Amino acid sequence: MQKFDPATAIQRLDGRDANRGVNPAISDSATFTFPEAHLMTETFHGETEGYFLYSRHWNPSNLALCQALAAMEGTEAAWCTGSGLAAITCALLHEVKSGDHIVSSMTTYGGTFAFMANYMKKFNVETTFVNFQDLEAVKKAIRPNTKVLYTETMNNPLLRIANIPELSKIAHAHGAKLIVDNTFTPMIFSPYRLGADVVVYSMTKFINGKNDCVAGAICGSAEYIGSLIDVNNGTCMLLGPVLDPMRSSSILKNLHTLHIRMQKHGENAMYLAKRFKEVGFKYNYPGLPEHPDYELFCSMMNKGYGFGGMISIDMGTADAASRIMEIMQKKGVGYLAVSLGYFKTLFSNSGKSTSSEVPEDIQKEMGMSEGLIRFSMGLDNDIEATFQLIKESVDEYNAGK
Ligand code: PLP
C-alpha cells in the first residue's frame, strides 16, 4: 500500500489568504442567514454547497475540524459529535433496524459493550461478541441478518490489534459494514485506508489531548456522512449529538500537534516497556516483538508515529493494583483517573473501571486479569525518573504486604 502521512495531509489542507486569522474564525451561531429564500429550501434538501442551515446539521467551525479529520483519515468526509460514545452509537444505529444483528469484538470499551449488549436489545438488535483475533470465529458468527462488524483497532484494555484488511474482506463478502474505533491509535493506523467503511473516535482522548472536554468523530465517504445528517432519515441530524463549535475550534488547534504528541506518548511507553521487561514486570505493549500482534501492527501502521501510548502491567489482584495506583499517585507518577491521551500519565484498574460494564465471566474469557493496571503514558520529559517512581511504588507495596 502507498505510504500515507496523516500529519502532512492535515498540514497541506488549506492555504490562507493574507489578512485572515491563521485559525479559522469561531462560528458562534446556531442559525445562518440566506441571501435568497430558495437557497434555504435547497440547502434543506442537501442541494447547495457553501451554505449553512443550522448548527445541528453543519457549522463552519465544525466543518473546518471535520475537513482536517477527513484529511487525517484519508476519508472524503467526517462529522463531529459531542462525545465518543455519541459517535459510536450513531454509527451503529445508522446501520441497523429491528431484527438485525451485529458481530462485535468481545474486547471493547465498556460503554460500547454495554450499548450493544444491553441497550440495543430495546430495538431488537442482537450482538454476538467474539474474539476478533480468531477470524474463523468472526466468520462463523455472521448470520444472514448481520449488518455490522465492529472492533477497535487497538482494543481496550488488552491492546490486541485487529486485522482490518482481513476483517474488511469478511464484512464485505457478507454485505456488512466494518466500523472501527481508532481512539487509541490516531495517525498510527488509518483504518479507512485499510478497508474499514466507517472510523469512529473519542476525540476526548489523544486527538484533543487536553482532557478539557468530551467529543467524538465519525469519518467515512461523503455519501455516508451526508446520509448521517439527512434531514429526514439521518441518525445524527435526528438524534442531535452535534459538537459545540467553540469546542470544535479548540480541538482543531490541538489536532495540529497530535503527531508530535503521539510520537512522544509512544516513545515513553516503549521506554517503559523495555524497562518493565528488564526488571521482570508482567507487562503488555504491542511495540515489542514478543507481543502476539507485533507483526500485524508493523504491516498496518503508518511509520513514524510509534506504537502508541498505552501500556499495561498485571499486578495479579485488584487489591494490589489499587494499592500500587494509590502509591504511584502520591509519588507523582500521574493521576489515578480513567481516560487517556492526556499530557500527564493516567492509570486505572480496567476491570474495576472502564471495563466494569463487561461481566466478570466475559472479562475472564477475554483474558483480562483483575490486577491489570492500564497506563496512558504522558509526555514526561524524564521517563527514566518516571520508571523509577513506578518501580519504587511496586517495591513499597511488596515490602508492606
Ligand atoms: N472508545 C474508546 C476506545 C474509549 O476508551 C472510550 C472512553 O471513554 C470511548 C470510546 C467513549 O468516548 P467518550 O468518553 O468520549 O464518549
CSV table of C-alpha atoms and ligand atoms in Angstrom, one decimal:
chain,number,residue,atom,x,y,z
A,1,MET,CA,0.0,0.0,0.0
A,2,GLN,CA,1.2,3.5,-0.7
A,3,LYS,CA,2.8,5.4,2.1
A,4,PHE,CA,0.4,7.8,3.8
A,5,ASP,CA,1.3,10.6,6.2
A,6,PRO,CA,-1.8,11.8,8.2
A,7,ALA,CA,0.1,14.8,9.7
A,8,THR,CA,1.2,16.1,6.4
A,9,ALA,CA,-2.3,15.6,5.0
A,10,ILE,CA,-3.7,17.9,7.6
A,11,GLN,CA,-0.8,20.4,7.2
A,12,ARG,CA,-1.3,20.8,3.5
A,13,LEU,CA,-5.1,21.1,3.8
A,14,ASP,CA,-5.6,24.8,3.1
A,15,GLY,CA,-3.7,27.9,2.1
A,16,ARG,CA,-4.7,31.1,4.0
A,17,ASP,CA,-5.2,34.4,2.2
A,18,ALA,CA,-3.3,37.4,3.5
A,19,ASN,CA,-5.2,39.4,6.2
A,20,ARG,CA,-7.1,36.4,7.6
A,21,GLY,CA,-6.6,34.8,11.0
A,22,VAL,CA,-4.3,31.9,11.0
A,23,ASN,CA,-7.0,29.9,12.7
A,24,PRO,CA,-10.5,29.7,11.2
A,25,ALA,CA,-12.9,32.2,12.8
A,26,ILE,CA,-15.1,30.7,15.5
A,27,SER,CA,-18.6,30.4,14.2
A,28,ASP,CA,-20.7,31.3,17.3
A,29,SER,CA,-24.1,30.9,15.7
A,30,ALA,CA,-26.9,28.3,15.9
A,31,THR,CA,-28.6,29.5,12.7
A,32,PHE,CA,-27.5,31.2,9.5
A,33,THR,CA,-28.9,33.7,7.0
A,34,PHE,CA,-29.6,33.1,3.3
A,35,PRO,CA,-29.4,35.9,0.7
A,36,GLU,CA,-32.4,34.3,-1.2
A,37,ALA,CA,-35.3,32.2,0.1
A,38,HIS,CA,-34.9,29.4,-2.5
A,39,LEU,CA,-31.4,28.7,-1.2
A,40,MET,CA,-32.8,27.8,2.2
A,41,THR,CA,-35.1,25.2,0.7
A,42,GLU,CA,-32.4,23.8,-1.5
A,43,THR,CA,-30.0,23.6,1.5
A,44,PHE,CA,-32.7,21.7,3.4
A,45,HIS,CA,-32.6,19.1,0.6
A,46,GLY,CA,-28.8,19.0,0.5
A,47,GLU,CA,-28.7,20.6,-2.9
A,48,THR,CA,-26.3,23.5,-2.2
A,49,GLU,CA,-22.7,23.9,-1.3
A,50,GLY,CA,-21.2,26.5,0.9
A,51,TYR,CA,-24.4,27.4,2.7
A,52,PHE,CA,-25.1,26.6,6.4
A,53,LEU,CA,-28.6,26.0,7.7
A,54,TYR,CA,-28.5,25.2,11.3
A,55,SER,CA,-25.6,24.2,13.7
A,56,ARG,CA,-27.1,20.7,14.5
A,57,HIS,CA,-26.6,20.0,10.8
A,58,TRP,CA,-23.4,21.9,9.9
A,59,ASN,CA,-21.5,24.8,11.2
A,60,PRO,CA,-18.4,26.5,9.7
A,61,SER,CA,-16.2,25.7,12.8
A,62,ASN,CA,-17.3,22.1,12.8
A,63,LEU,CA,-16.7,21.9,9.1
A,64,ALA,CA,-13.1,23.2,9.4
A,65,LEU,CA,-12.4,20.5,12.1
A,66,CYS,CA,-14.1,17.8,10.0
A,67,GLN,CA,-12.1,18.6,6.9
A,68,ALA,CA,-8.9,18.2,8.9
A,69,LEU,CA,-10.2,14.9,10.4
A,70,ALA,CA,-11.1,13.6,6.9
A,71,ALA,CA,-7.6,14.6,5.6
A,72,MET,CA,-6.0,12.7,8.6
A,73,GLU,CA,-8.1,9.6,7.9
A,74,GLY,CA,-8.0,9.7,4.1
A,75,THR,CA,-11.8,9.8,4.0
A,76,GLU,CA,-13.9,12.1,1.9
A,77,ALA,CA,-15.7,13.5,4.9
A,78,ALA,CA,-16.2,13.5,8.7
A,79,TRP,CA,-18.7,14.8,11.2
A,80,CYS,CA,-18.1,15.7,14.9
A,81,THR,CA,-20.2,14.7,17.9
A,82,GLY,CA,-20.5,15.8,21.5
A,83,SER,CA,-18.8,12.6,22.8
A,84,GLY,CA,-17.1,9.5,21.5
A,85,LEU,CA,-20.0,7.3,22.6
A,86,ALA,CA,-22.3,9.5,20.6
A,87,ALA,CA,-20.2,8.8,17.5
A,88,ILE,CA,-20.2,5.1,18.2
A,89,THR,CA,-23.9,4.8,19.0
A,90,CYS,CA,-25.0,6.9,16.0
A,91,ALA,CA,-22.7,5.0,13.6
A,92,LEU,CA,-24.2,1.7,14.9
A,93,LEU,CA,-27.8,2.8,14.9
A,94,HIS,CA,-27.5,4.2,11.4
A,95,GLU,CA,-26.7,0.7,10.0
A,96,VAL,CA,-29.3,-1.4,11.8
A,97,LYS,CA,-33.1,-1.8,12.1
A,98,SER,CA,-35.2,-4.1,14.4
A,99,GLY,CA,-34.3,-7.8,13.7
A,100,ASP,CA,-30.7,-7.1,12.6
A,101,HIS,CA,-27.5,-8.5,14.0
A,102,ILE,CA,-24.0,-7.2,14.9
A,103,VAL,CA,-20.8,-9.1,15.3
A,104,SER,CA,-18.5,-7.3,17.7
A,105,SER,CA,-15.1,-7.8,19.2
A,106,MET,CA,-15.6,-9.2,22.7
A,107,THR,CA,-13.0,-6.7,23.9
A,108,THR,CA,-14.1,-3.1,23.5
A,109,TYR,CA,-14.5,0.0,25.7
A,110,GLY,CA,-17.1,-0.9,28.4
A,111,GLY,CA,-19.6,1.7,27.3
A,112,THR,CA,-19.6,0.4,23.8
A,113,PHE,CA,-20.0,-3.2,25.1
A,114,ALA,CA,-23.0,-2.1,27.3
A,115,PHE,CA,-24.7,-0.3,24.4
A,116,MET,CA,-24.6,-3.4,22.2
A,117,ALA,CA,-25.1,-6.0,24.9
A,118,ASN,CA,-27.9,-4.2,26.8
A,119,TYR,CA,-29.3,-1.1,25.2
A,120,MET,CA,-29.7,-2.3,21.6
A,121,LYS,CA,-31.9,-5.1,22.9
A,122,LYS,CA,-34.6,-2.5,23.2
A,123,PHE,CA,-34.6,-2.2,19.5
A,124,ASN,CA,-34.5,-6.0,19.0
A,125,VAL,CA,-30.9,-5.8,17.6
A,126,GLU,CA,-28.7,-8.7,18.8
A,127,THR,CA,-25.0,-8.6,19.1
A,128,THR,CA,-22.7,-11.7,19.1
A,129,PHE,CA,-19.4,-11.0,20.9
A,130,VAL,CA,-16.4,-13.0,19.7
A,131,ASN,CA,-12.6,-13.0,19.9
A,132,PHE,CA,-11.7,-10.9,16.9
A,133,GLN,CA,-8.1,-12.3,16.8
A,134,ASP,CA,-9.8,-15.5,15.7
A,135,LEU,CA,-11.0,-14.7,12.1
A,136,GLU,CA,-12.7,-18.1,11.7
A,137,ALA,CA,-14.8,-17.4,14.8
A,138,VAL,CA,-15.8,-14.0,13.3
A,139,LYS,CA,-16.9,-15.7,10.1
A,140,LYS,CA,-18.8,-18.3,12.0
A,141,ALA,CA,-20.7,-15.7,14.0
A,142,ILE,CA,-22.0,-14.0,10.9
A,143,ARG,CA,-25.7,-14.5,10.1
A,144,PRO,CA,-27.8,-13.6,7.1
A,145,ASN,CA,-29.1,-10.5,9.0
A,146,THR,CA,-25.6,-9.3,10.1
A,147,LYS,CA,-25.2,-5.7,9.2
A,148,VAL,CA,-22.1,-4.6,11.1
A,149,LEU,CA,-18.7,-6.0,12.2
A,150,TYR,CA,-17.4,-3.8,15.0
A,151,THR,CA,-14.0,-3.5,16.5
A,152,GLU,CA,-11.4,-1.2,18.0
A,153,THR,CA,-8.1,-1.1,16.0
A,154,MET,CA,-6.1,-1.4,19.3
A,155,ASN,CA,-8.5,-2.8,21.8
A,156,ASN,CA,-9.3,-1.5,25.3
A,157,PRO,CA,-7.7,-2.7,27.6
A,158,LEU,CA,-5.9,-5.7,26.2
A,159,LEU,CA,-4.0,-3.8,23.4
A,160,ARG,CA,-4.6,-6.6,20.8
A,161,ILE,CA,-4.6,-5.4,17.2
A,162,ALA,CA,-7.5,-6.0,14.8
A,163,ASN,CA,-6.6,-7.3,11.3
A,164,ILE,CA,-8.5,-4.6,9.5
A,165,PRO,CA,-7.8,-5.7,5.9
A,166,GLU,CA,-9.0,-9.3,6.6
A,167,LEU,CA,-12.0,-8.1,8.7
A,168,SER,CA,-13.0,-5.8,5.9
A,169,LYS,CA,-12.9,-8.7,3.4
A,170,ILE,CA,-15.1,-10.8,5.7
A,171,ALA,CA,-17.6,-8.0,6.3
A,172,HIS,CA,-17.9,-7.1,2.6
A,173,ALA,CA,-18.2,-10.8,1.5
A,174,HIS,CA,-21.4,-10.8,3.6
A,175,GLY,CA,-22.7,-7.4,2.6
A,176,ALA,CA,-21.9,-6.0,6.1
A,177,LYS,CA,-20.0,-2.8,7.1
A,178,LEU,CA,-16.9,-2.7,9.1
A,179,ILE,CA,-17.0,0.0,11.8
A,180,VAL,CA,-13.7,0.7,13.6
A,181,ASP,CA,-13.0,2.7,16.7
A,182,ASN,CA,-9.5,4.1,16.3
A,183,THR,CA,-9.4,6.1,19.5
A,184,PHE,CA,-6.2,4.6,20.9
A,185,THR,CA,-4.2,4.9,17.7
A,186,PRO,CA,-4.9,8.1,15.7
A,187,MET,CA,-2.4,8.7,12.9
A,188,ILE,CA,-0.7,5.4,13.7
A,189,PHE,CA,-3.4,3.5,11.8
A,190,SER,CA,-5.6,4.7,9.1
A,191,PRO,CA,-8.4,2.0,9.2
A,192,TYR,CA,-10.4,3.5,6.3
A,193,ARG,CA,-7.4,3.2,4.0
A,194,LEU,CA,-7.0,-0.4,5.3
A,195,GLY,CA,-10.6,-1.3,4.3
A,196,ALA,CA,-12.9,-0.1,7.1
A,197,ASP,CA,-16.1,1.6,6.0
A,198,VAL,CA,-16.5,3.9,8.9
A,199,VAL,CA,-14.0,5.1,11.5
A,200,VAL,CA,-15.1,6.5,14.8
A,201,TYR,CA,-13.2,8.3,17.5
A,202,SER,CA,-13.5,9.5,21.0
A,203,MET,CA,-11.7,12.8,20.5
A,204,THR,CA,-11.8,13.2,24.2
A,205,LYS,CA,-8.6,11.2,24.2
A,206,PHE,CA,-5.4,11.6,22.1
A,207,ILE,CA,-6.9,13.8,19.4
A,208,ASN,CA,-7.8,16.7,21.8
A,209,GLY,CA,-5.2,15.6,24.3
A,210,LYS,CA,-6.1,18.2,27.0
A,211,ASN,CA,-8.9,16.4,28.9
A,212,ASP,CA,-10.9,19.6,29.0
A,213,CYS,CA,-13.9,18.2,27.1
A,214,VAL,CA,-15.6,15.1,25.7
A,215,ALA,CA,-16.0,14.9,21.9
A,216,GLY,CA,-16.2,12.4,19.1
A,217,ALA,CA,-16.0,12.0,15.4
A,218,ILE,CA,-17.3,9.8,12.6
A,219,CYS,CA,-15.3,9.5,9.3
A,220,GLY,CA,-16.3,8.0,6.1
A,221,SER,CA,-17.4,8.6,2.5
A,222,ALA,CA,-19.1,11.8,1.5
A,223,GLU,CA,-22.3,9.9,0.7
A,224,TYR,CA,-22.3,8.2,4.1
A,225,ILE,CA,-21.6,11.4,6.1
A,226,GLY,CA,-24.4,13.1,4.0
A,227,SER,CA,-26.8,10.3,4.9
A,228,LEU,CA,-26.0,10.7,8.7
A,229,ILE,CA,-27.2,14.3,8.5
A,230,ASP,CA,-30.1,13.9,6.1
A,231,VAL,CA,-33.0,15.9,7.5
A,232,ASN,CA,-35.5,13.1,7.0
A,233,ASN,CA,-33.5,10.0,8.0
A,234,GLY,CA,-30.1,10.9,9.2
A,235,THR,CA,-29.2,9.4,12.6
A,236,CYS,CA,-27.0,12.4,13.6
A,237,MET,CA,-29.4,15.0,12.4
A,238,LEU,CA,-32.4,13.4,14.1
A,239,LEU,CA,-30.7,12.3,17.4
A,240,GLY,CA,-28.8,15.6,17.5
A,241,PRO,CA,-25.5,14.8,19.2
A,242,VAL,CA,-23.6,17.6,17.4
A,243,LEU,CA,-20.3,19.1,18.9
A,244,ASP,CA,-20.4,22.7,20.1
A,245,PRO,CA,-18.5,24.9,17.6
A,246,MET,CA,-16.5,26.5,20.4
A,247,ARG,CA,-15.1,23.1,21.3
A,248,SER,CA,-14.5,22.1,17.7
A,249,SER,CA,-12.4,25.2,17.1
A,250,SER,CA,-10.2,24.4,20.2
A,251,ILE,CA,-9.9,20.7,19.2
A,252,LEU,CA,-8.8,21.8,15.7
A,253,LYS,CA,-5.9,23.7,17.2
A,254,ASN,CA,-4.9,20.7,19.3
A,255,LEU,CA,-5.1,18.4,16.3
A,256,HIS,CA,-2.2,20.2,14.7
A,257,THR,CA,0.2,19.0,17.5
A,258,LEU,CA,-1.2,15.4,17.5
A,259,HIS,CA,1.6,13.9,15.5
A,260,ILE,CA,4.3,15.2,17.9
A,261,ARG,CA,2.2,14.1,20.9
A,262,MET,CA,1.7,10.6,19.5
A,263,GLN,CA,5.4,10.3,18.9
A,264,LYS,CA,6.2,11.3,22.5
A,265,HIS,CA,3.5,9.2,24.1
A,266,GLY,CA,4.8,6.2,22.1
A,267,GLU,CA,8.4,6.9,22.8
A,268,ASN,CA,7.7,7.0,26.6
A,269,ALA,CA,5.5,3.8,26.5
A,270,MET,CA,8.2,2.0,24.5
A,271,TYR,CA,10.9,3.0,27.0
A,272,LEU,CA,8.8,1.8,29.9
A,273,ALA,CA,8.0,-1.5,28.2
A,274,LYS,CA,11.8,-2.2,27.8
A,275,ARG,CA,12.5,-1.2,31.4
A,276,PHE,CA,9.5,-3.3,32.7
A,277,LYS,CA,10.9,-6.2,30.8
A,278,GLU,CA,14.4,-5.8,32.3
A,279,VAL,CA,13.0,-5.9,35.9
A,280,GLY,CA,10.6,-8.7,35.2
A,281,PHE,CA,7.2,-7.0,35.4
A,282,LYS,CA,4.4,-8.7,33.7
A,283,TYR,CA,3.8,-6.0,31.1
A,284,ASN,CA,1.8,-5.8,27.8
A,285,TYR,CA,2.9,-3.4,25.0
A,286,PRO,CA,2.3,-4.1,21.3
A,287,GLY,CA,5.5,-2.3,20.2
A,288,LEU,CA,7.8,-5.1,21.3
A,289,PRO,CA,8.3,-8.2,19.1
A,290,GLU,CA,7.1,-10.6,21.8
A,291,HIS,CA,3.6,-9.1,21.6
A,292,PRO,CA,1.4,-11.6,19.6
A,293,ASP,CA,0.3,-8.8,17.2
A,294,TYR,CA,3.6,-7.1,16.7
A,295,GLU,CA,4.0,-8.2,13.0
A,296,LEU,CA,0.4,-7.4,12.2
A,297,PHE,CA,0.9,-3.9,13.8
A,298,CYS,CA,4.0,-3.3,11.6
A,299,SER,CA,2.2,-4.4,8.5
A,300,MET,CA,-0.7,-1.9,9.1
A,301,MET,CA,1.0,1.1,10.7
A,302,ASN,CA,1.8,4.5,9.2
A,303,LYS,CA,5.5,4.7,10.0
A,304,GLY,CA,6.9,7.5,12.2
A,305,TYR,CA,4.2,7.7,14.9
A,306,GLY,CA,5.4,4.9,17.2
A,307,PHE,CA,3.4,2.1,18.7
A,308,GLY,CA,1.0,4.1,20.9
A,309,GLY,CA,1.0,5.5,24.4
A,310,MET,CA,-1.0,2.7,26.0
A,311,ILE,CA,0.8,0.1,28.1
A,312,SER,CA,-0.3,-2.2,31.0
A,313,ILE,CA,1.1,-4.2,33.8
A,314,ASP,CA,-0.5,-7.1,35.6
A,315,MET,CA,-0.3,-6.9,39.4
A,316,GLY,CA,-2.3,-10.1,39.9
A,317,THR,CA,-5.1,-8.9,42.1
A,318,ALA,CA,-7.4,-5.9,42.2
A,319,ASP,CA,-6.2,-5.1,45.7
A,320,ALA,CA,-2.6,-5.0,44.7
A,321,ALA,CA,-3.5,-2.8,41.6
A,322,SER,CA,-5.5,-0.4,43.8
A,323,ARG,CA,-2.8,0.0,46.4
A,324,ILE,CA,0.0,0.4,43.8
A,325,MET,CA,-2.0,3.0,41.9
A,326,GLU,CA,-2.5,5.0,45.2
A,327,ILE,CA,1.2,4.9,45.9
A,328,MET,CA,2.0,5.9,42.3
A,329,GLN,CA,-0.3,8.9,42.5
A,330,LYS,CA,1.2,10.1,45.8
A,331,LYS,CA,4.7,9.8,44.3
A,332,GLY,CA,3.7,11.9,41.3
A,333,VAL,CA,3.8,9.3,38.6
A,334,GLY,CA,0.5,10.7,37.3
A,335,TYR,CA,-3.2,10.5,38.2
A,336,LEU,CA,-5.5,7.7,39.3
A,337,ALA,CA,-8.1,8.5,36.7
A,338,VAL,CA,-9.9,6.9,33.8
A,339,SER,CA,-9.5,8.2,30.2
A,340,LEU,CA,-6.3,8.5,28.2
A,341,GLY,CA,-4.3,10.6,25.8
A,342,TYR,CA,-3.6,13.3,28.3
A,343,PHE,CA,-0.2,15.1,28.7
A,344,LYS,CA,0.1,13.6,32.2
A,345,THR,CA,0.2,9.9,32.8
A,346,LEU,CA,-3.2,8.4,33.8
A,347,PHE,CA,-3.7,4.9,35.2
A,348,SER,CA,-6.7,2.8,36.2
A,349,ASN,CA,-7.6,-0.8,37.0
A,350,SER,CA,-9.6,-1.7,33.9
A,351,GLY,CA,-11.7,-4.4,35.4
A,352,LYS,CA,-13.0,-2.1,38.1
A,353,SER,CA,-13.4,1.0,35.9
A,354,THR,CA,-13.6,1.4,32.2
A,355,SER,CA,-14.4,-2.3,31.6
A,356,SER,CA,-16.6,-2.7,34.7
A,357,GLU,CA,-19.7,-2.9,32.4
A,358,VAL,CA,-18.3,-6.2,31.0
A,359,PRO,CA,-19.5,-9.1,33.2
A,360,GLU,CA,-16.7,-10.8,35.1
A,361,ASP,CA,-17.1,-14.1,33.2
A,362,ILE,CA,-16.5,-12.3,29.9
A,363,GLN,CA,-13.6,-10.4,31.4
A,364,LYS,CA,-12.1,-13.8,32.2
A,365,GLU,CA,-12.9,-15.3,28.8
A,366,MET,CA,-11.2,-12.4,27.1
A,367,GLY,CA,-8.1,-12.9,29.3
A,368,MET,CA,-8.3,-9.7,31.3
A,369,SER,CA,-6.6,-10.1,34.7
A,370,GLU,CA,-8.3,-8.4,37.7
A,371,GLY,CA,-4.9,-6.9,38.6
A,372,LEU,CA,-4.4,-5.1,35.2
A,373,ILE,CA,-3.2,-1.5,35.5
A,374,ARG,CA,-3.7,0.4,32.3
A,375,PHE,CA,-1.4,3.3,31.8
A,376,SER,CA,-1.9,6.1,29.3
A,377,MET,CA,1.7,7.5,29.2
A,378,GLY,CA,2.0,11.2,29.4
A,379,LEU,CA,4.5,13.5,27.7
A,380,ASP,CA,7.1,13.1,30.5
A,381,ASN,CA,10.4,14.6,29.7
A,382,ASP,CA,12.4,12.3,32.1
A,383,ILE,CA,10.9,8.9,31.5
A,384,GLU,CA,13.6,7.1,33.4
A,385,ALA,CA,12.6,9.1,36.5
A,386,THR,CA,9.0,8.0,35.9
A,387,PHE,CA,10.1,4.4,35.6
A,388,GLN,CA,12.0,4.7,38.9
A,389,LEU,CA,8.9,6.0,40.7
A,390,ILE,CA,6.8,3.2,39.3
A,391,LYS,CA,9.4,0.7,40.5
A,392,GLU,CA,9.6,2.3,43.9
A,393,SER,CA,5.8,2.1,44.2
A,394,VAL,CA,5.7,-1.6,43.4
A,395,ASP,CA,8.6,-2.2,45.8
A,396,GLU,CA,6.9,-0.3,48.5
A,397,TYR,CA,3.7,-2.3,48.0
A,398,ASN,CA,5.7,-5.6,48.1
A,399,ALA,CA,7.5,-4.5,51.3
A,400,GLY,CA,4.3,-3.8,53.1
A,401,LYS,CA,2.4,-7.0,52.1
B,1,PLP,N1,-13.9,4.4,22.6
B,1,PLP,C1,-12.9,4.1,23.4
B,1,PLP,C2,-11.8,3.2,23.0
B,1,PLP,C3,-12.8,4.6,24.7
B,1,PLP,O1,-11.8,4.3,25.6
B,1,PLP,C4,-13.9,5.5,25.2
B,1,PLP,C5,-13.8,6.0,26.5
B,1,PLP,O2,-14.5,6.7,27.1
B,1,PLP,C6,-14.9,5.8,24.3
B,1,PLP,C7,-14.9,5.3,23.0
B,1,PLP,C8,-16.0,6.7,24.6
B,1,PLP,O3,-15.7,8.0,24.4
B,1,PLP,P1,-16.3,9.3,25.2
B,1,PLP,O4,-16.0,9.2,26.6
B,1,PLP,O5,-15.7,10.5,24.5
B,1,PLP,O6,-17.8,9.3,25.0
